[in-house]
CSV table of C-alpha atoms in Angstrom, one decimal:
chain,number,residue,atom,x,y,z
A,27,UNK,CA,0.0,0.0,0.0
A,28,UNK,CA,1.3,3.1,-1.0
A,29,UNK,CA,2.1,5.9,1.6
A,30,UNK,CA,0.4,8.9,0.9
A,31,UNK,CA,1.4,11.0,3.4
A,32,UNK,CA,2.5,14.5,2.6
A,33,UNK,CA,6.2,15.4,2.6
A,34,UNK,CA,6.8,19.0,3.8
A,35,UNK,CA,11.0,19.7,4.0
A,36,UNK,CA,11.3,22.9,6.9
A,37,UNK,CA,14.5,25.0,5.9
A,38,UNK,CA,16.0,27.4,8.8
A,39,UNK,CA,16.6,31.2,9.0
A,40,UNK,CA,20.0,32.6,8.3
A,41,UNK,CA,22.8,30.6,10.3
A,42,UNK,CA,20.1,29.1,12.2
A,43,UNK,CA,19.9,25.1,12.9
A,44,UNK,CA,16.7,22.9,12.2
A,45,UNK,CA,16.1,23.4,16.2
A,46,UNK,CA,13.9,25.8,15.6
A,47,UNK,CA,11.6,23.4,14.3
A,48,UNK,CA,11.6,21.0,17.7
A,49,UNK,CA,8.3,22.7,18.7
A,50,UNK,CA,7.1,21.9,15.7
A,51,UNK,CA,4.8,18.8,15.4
A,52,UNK,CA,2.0,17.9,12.4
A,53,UNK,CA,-0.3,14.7,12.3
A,54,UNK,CA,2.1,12.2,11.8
A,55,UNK,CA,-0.9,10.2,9.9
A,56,UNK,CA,-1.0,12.6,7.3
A,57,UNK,CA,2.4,14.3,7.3
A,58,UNK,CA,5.7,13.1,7.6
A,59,UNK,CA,8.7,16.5,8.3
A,60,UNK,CA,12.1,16.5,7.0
A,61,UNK,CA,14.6,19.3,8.4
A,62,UNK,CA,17.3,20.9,5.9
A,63,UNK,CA,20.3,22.2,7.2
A,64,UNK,CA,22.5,25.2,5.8
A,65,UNK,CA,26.4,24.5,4.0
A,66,UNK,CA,28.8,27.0,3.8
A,67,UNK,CA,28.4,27.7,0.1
A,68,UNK,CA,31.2,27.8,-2.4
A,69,UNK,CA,33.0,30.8,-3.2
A,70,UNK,CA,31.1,32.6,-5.7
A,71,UNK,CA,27.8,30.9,-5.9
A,72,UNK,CA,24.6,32.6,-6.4
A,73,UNK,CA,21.2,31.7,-4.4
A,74,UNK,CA,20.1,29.6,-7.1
A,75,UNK,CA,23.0,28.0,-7.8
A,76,UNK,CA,22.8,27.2,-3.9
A,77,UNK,CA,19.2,26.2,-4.1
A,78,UNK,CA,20.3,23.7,-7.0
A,79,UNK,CA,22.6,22.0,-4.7
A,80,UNK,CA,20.4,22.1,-1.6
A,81,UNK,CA,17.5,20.2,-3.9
A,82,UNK,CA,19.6,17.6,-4.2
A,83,UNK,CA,18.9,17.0,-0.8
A,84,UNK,CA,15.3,16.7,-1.5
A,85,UNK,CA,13.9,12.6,-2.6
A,86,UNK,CA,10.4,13.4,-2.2
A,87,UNK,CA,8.3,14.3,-5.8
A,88,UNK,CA,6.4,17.0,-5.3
A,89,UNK,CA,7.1,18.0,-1.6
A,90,UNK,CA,6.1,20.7,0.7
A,91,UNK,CA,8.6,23.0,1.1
A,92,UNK,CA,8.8,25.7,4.3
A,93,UNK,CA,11.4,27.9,4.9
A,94,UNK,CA,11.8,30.9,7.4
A,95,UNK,CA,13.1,33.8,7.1
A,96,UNK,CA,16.5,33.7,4.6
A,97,UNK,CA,15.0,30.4,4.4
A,98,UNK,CA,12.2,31.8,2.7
A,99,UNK,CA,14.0,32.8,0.0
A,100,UNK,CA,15.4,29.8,-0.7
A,101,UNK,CA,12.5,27.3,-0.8
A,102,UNK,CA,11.2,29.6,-3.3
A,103,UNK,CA,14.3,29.5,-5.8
A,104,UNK,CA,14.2,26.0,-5.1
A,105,UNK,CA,10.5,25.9,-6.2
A,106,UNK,CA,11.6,27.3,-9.5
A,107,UNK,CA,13.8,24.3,-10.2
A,108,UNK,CA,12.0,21.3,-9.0
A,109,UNK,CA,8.4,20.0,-8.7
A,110,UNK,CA,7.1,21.4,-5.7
A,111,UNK,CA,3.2,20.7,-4.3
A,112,UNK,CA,3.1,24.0,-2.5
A,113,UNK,CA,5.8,26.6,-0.9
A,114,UNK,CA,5.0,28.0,2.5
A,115,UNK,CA,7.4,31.1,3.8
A,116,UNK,CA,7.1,32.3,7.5
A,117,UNK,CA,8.7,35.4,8.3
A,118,UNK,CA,9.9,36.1,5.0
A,119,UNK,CA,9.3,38.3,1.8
A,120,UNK,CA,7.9,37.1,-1.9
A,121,UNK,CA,9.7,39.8,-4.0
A,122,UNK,CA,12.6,42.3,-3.4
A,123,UNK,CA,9.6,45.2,-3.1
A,124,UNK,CA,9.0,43.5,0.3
A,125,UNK,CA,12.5,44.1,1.7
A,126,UNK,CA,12.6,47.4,4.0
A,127,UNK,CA,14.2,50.3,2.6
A,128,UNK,CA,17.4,50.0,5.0
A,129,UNK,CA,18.0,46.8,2.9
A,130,UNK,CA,17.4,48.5,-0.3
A,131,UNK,CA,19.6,51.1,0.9
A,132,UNK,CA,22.3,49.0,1.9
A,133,UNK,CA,21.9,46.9,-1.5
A,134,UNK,CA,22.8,50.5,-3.2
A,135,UNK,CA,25.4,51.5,-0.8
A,136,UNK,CA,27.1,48.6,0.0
A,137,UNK,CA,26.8,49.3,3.3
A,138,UNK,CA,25.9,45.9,4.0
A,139,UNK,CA,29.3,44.4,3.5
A,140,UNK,CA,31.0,46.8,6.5
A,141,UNK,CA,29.2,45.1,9.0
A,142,UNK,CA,31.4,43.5,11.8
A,143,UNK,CA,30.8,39.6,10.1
A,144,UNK,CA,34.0,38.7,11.7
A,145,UNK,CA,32.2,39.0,15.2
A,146,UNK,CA,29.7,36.0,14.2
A,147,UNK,CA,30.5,34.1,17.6
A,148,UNK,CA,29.5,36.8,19.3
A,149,UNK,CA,25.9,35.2,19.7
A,150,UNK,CA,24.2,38.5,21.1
A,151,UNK,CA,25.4,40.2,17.4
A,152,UNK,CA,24.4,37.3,15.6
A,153,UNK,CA,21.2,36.8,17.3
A,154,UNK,CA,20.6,41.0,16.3
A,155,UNK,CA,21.1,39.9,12.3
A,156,UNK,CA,19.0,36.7,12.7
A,157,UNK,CA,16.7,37.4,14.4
A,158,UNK,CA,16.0,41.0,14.6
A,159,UNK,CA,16.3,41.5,18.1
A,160,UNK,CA,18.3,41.3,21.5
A,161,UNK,CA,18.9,38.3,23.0
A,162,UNK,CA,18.4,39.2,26.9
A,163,UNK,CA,17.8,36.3,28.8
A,164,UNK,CA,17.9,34.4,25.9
A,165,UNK,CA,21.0,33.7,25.4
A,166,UNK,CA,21.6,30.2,26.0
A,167,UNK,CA,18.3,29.6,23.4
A,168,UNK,CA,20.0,31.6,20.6
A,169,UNK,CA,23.4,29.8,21.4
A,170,UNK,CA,21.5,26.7,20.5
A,171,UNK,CA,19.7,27.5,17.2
A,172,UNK,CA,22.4,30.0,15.9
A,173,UNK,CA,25.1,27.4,15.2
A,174,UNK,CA,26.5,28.2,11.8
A,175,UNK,CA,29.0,30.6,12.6
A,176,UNK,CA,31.1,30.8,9.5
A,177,UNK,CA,31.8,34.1,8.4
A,178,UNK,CA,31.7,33.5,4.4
A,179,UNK,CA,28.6,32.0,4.8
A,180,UNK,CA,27.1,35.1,7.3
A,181,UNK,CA,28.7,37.5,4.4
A,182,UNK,CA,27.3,35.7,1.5
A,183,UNK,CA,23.8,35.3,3.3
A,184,UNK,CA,23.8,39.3,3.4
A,185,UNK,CA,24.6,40.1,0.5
A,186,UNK,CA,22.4,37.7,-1.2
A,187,UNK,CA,19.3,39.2,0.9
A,188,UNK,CA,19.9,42.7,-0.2
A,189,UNK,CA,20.3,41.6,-3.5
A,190,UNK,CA,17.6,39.2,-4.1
A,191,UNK,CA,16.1,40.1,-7.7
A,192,UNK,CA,13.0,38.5,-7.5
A,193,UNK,CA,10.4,40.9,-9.1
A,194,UNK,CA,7.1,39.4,-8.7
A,195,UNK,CA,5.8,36.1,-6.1
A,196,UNK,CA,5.7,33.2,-7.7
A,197,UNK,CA,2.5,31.2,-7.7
A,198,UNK,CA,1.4,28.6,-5.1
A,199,UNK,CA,3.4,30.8,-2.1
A,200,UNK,CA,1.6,31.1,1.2
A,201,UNK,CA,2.7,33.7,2.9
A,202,UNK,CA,2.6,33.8,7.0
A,203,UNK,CA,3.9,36.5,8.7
A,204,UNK,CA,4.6,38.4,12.4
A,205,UNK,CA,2.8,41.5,12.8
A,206,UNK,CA,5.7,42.7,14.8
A,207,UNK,CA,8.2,41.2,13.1
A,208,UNK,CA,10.7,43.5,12.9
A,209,UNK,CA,13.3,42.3,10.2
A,210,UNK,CA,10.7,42.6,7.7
A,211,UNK,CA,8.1,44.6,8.7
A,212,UNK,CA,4.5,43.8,7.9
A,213,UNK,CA,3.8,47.2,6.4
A,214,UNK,CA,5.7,46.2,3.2
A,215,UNK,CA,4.1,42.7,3.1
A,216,UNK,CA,1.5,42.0,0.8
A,217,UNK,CA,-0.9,38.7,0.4
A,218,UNK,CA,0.3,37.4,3.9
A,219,UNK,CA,-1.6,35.5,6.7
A,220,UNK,CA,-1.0,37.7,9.6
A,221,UNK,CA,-0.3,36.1,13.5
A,222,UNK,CA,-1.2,38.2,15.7
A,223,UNK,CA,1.4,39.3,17.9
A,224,UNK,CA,3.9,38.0,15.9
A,225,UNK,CA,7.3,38.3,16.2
A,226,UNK,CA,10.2,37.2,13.5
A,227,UNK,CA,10.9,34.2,15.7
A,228,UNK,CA,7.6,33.1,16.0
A,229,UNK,CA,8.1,29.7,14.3
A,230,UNK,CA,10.4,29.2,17.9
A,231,UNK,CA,7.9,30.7,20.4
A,232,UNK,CA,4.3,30.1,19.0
A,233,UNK,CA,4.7,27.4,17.8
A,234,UNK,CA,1.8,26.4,19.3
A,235,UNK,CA,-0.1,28.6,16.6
A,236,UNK,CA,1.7,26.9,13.7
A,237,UNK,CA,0.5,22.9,15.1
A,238,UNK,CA,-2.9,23.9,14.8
A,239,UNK,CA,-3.2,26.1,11.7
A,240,UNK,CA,-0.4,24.0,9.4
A,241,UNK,CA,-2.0,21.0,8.8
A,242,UNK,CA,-5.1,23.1,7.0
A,243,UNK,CA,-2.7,25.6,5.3
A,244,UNK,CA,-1.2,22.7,3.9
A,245,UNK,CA,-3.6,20.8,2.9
A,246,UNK,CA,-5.6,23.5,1.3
């Protein structure tokens, strides 16, 4: 008997590890989850040429595929590439017209490429790129889920953001998306499914939200 359960592949945030998902839990009748983890790309390659490789990691025809934040971006170059049965992004934008005007900005300035990079195990500074917001009392937590630490890859990440090129969303995106998410605010975010209260590391702290509205958003 053939399984017919539906395969959904969760991609992290920028320098974020698939922890972020442990909160995460769908009807394991219906759904079976498979967690992508970020490489330290090679020198020179472009986000799709990145998303090329990282499909390779993908068996499944026709998956699910969700990603967060940076993440976000990826599933949907990936989307353009392979078969795909729907893309979901969750604190994320569908089109460079989404990105705030300090990442315009930077993308015209370069300002982007003087940032202190080099500090990346300094978790509280990498935890501020991330994720958008102090760590406080969170340290430990971000310690945990902010494990790729490499500099080329925190560089390249950047830049790729502020230069993402995608005019227009693609078809079949589901948008979901903090209101008080504050590395992409939801005053540039079109189309989205808003969570009230939000942040841009919801998919960490209500998760709660995302077990009970996934399986439909899914399956719709």
């Amino acid at each position: 008997m053939p399984d017919n359960k539906t395969q959904v592949y969760l991609m992290p945030g920028m320098a974020a590890n698939p922890s972020i998902f442990d909160g995460i839990s769908l009807p394991s009748d219906q759904f079976e989850t498979h967690r992508l983890e970020w490489f330290v790309p090679d020198k020179g390659m472009s986000l799709p040429e990145y998303a090329q490789k990282m499909s390779g990691y993908i068996d499944a025809p026709s998956p699910v595929l969700l990603g967060v934040s940076f993440g976000g971006m990826l599933v949907q170059e990936m989307a353009k590439i392979m078969p795909i049965q729907k893309t979901i992004v969750v604190s994320s934008v569908k089109s460079k017209h989404e990105l705030p005007k300090r990442m315009l900005f930077a993308k015209y300035t370069k300002v982007h490429k003087l940032l202190p990079t080099g500090l990346v195990n300094n978790v509280e500074l990498l935890a501020k790129y991330a994720f958008g917001e102090s760590v406080n009392k969170r340290l430990h937590l971000y310690e945990q889920y902010l494990s790729l630490r490499d500099k080329y890859y925190i560089d390249w990440s950047i830049d790729q953001i502020v230069n993402w090129d995608q005019e227009v969303p693609a078809a079949n995106v589901v948008h979901i998306h903090g209101e008080k998410d504050t590395v992409f605010p939801i005053s540039n975010i079109k189309d989205c499914i808003p969570v009230h209260n939000g942040t841009h590391t919801m998919i960490i702290h209500r998760y709660k939200w995302f077990n009970e509205h996934l399986p439909a958003i899914i399956s719709q």
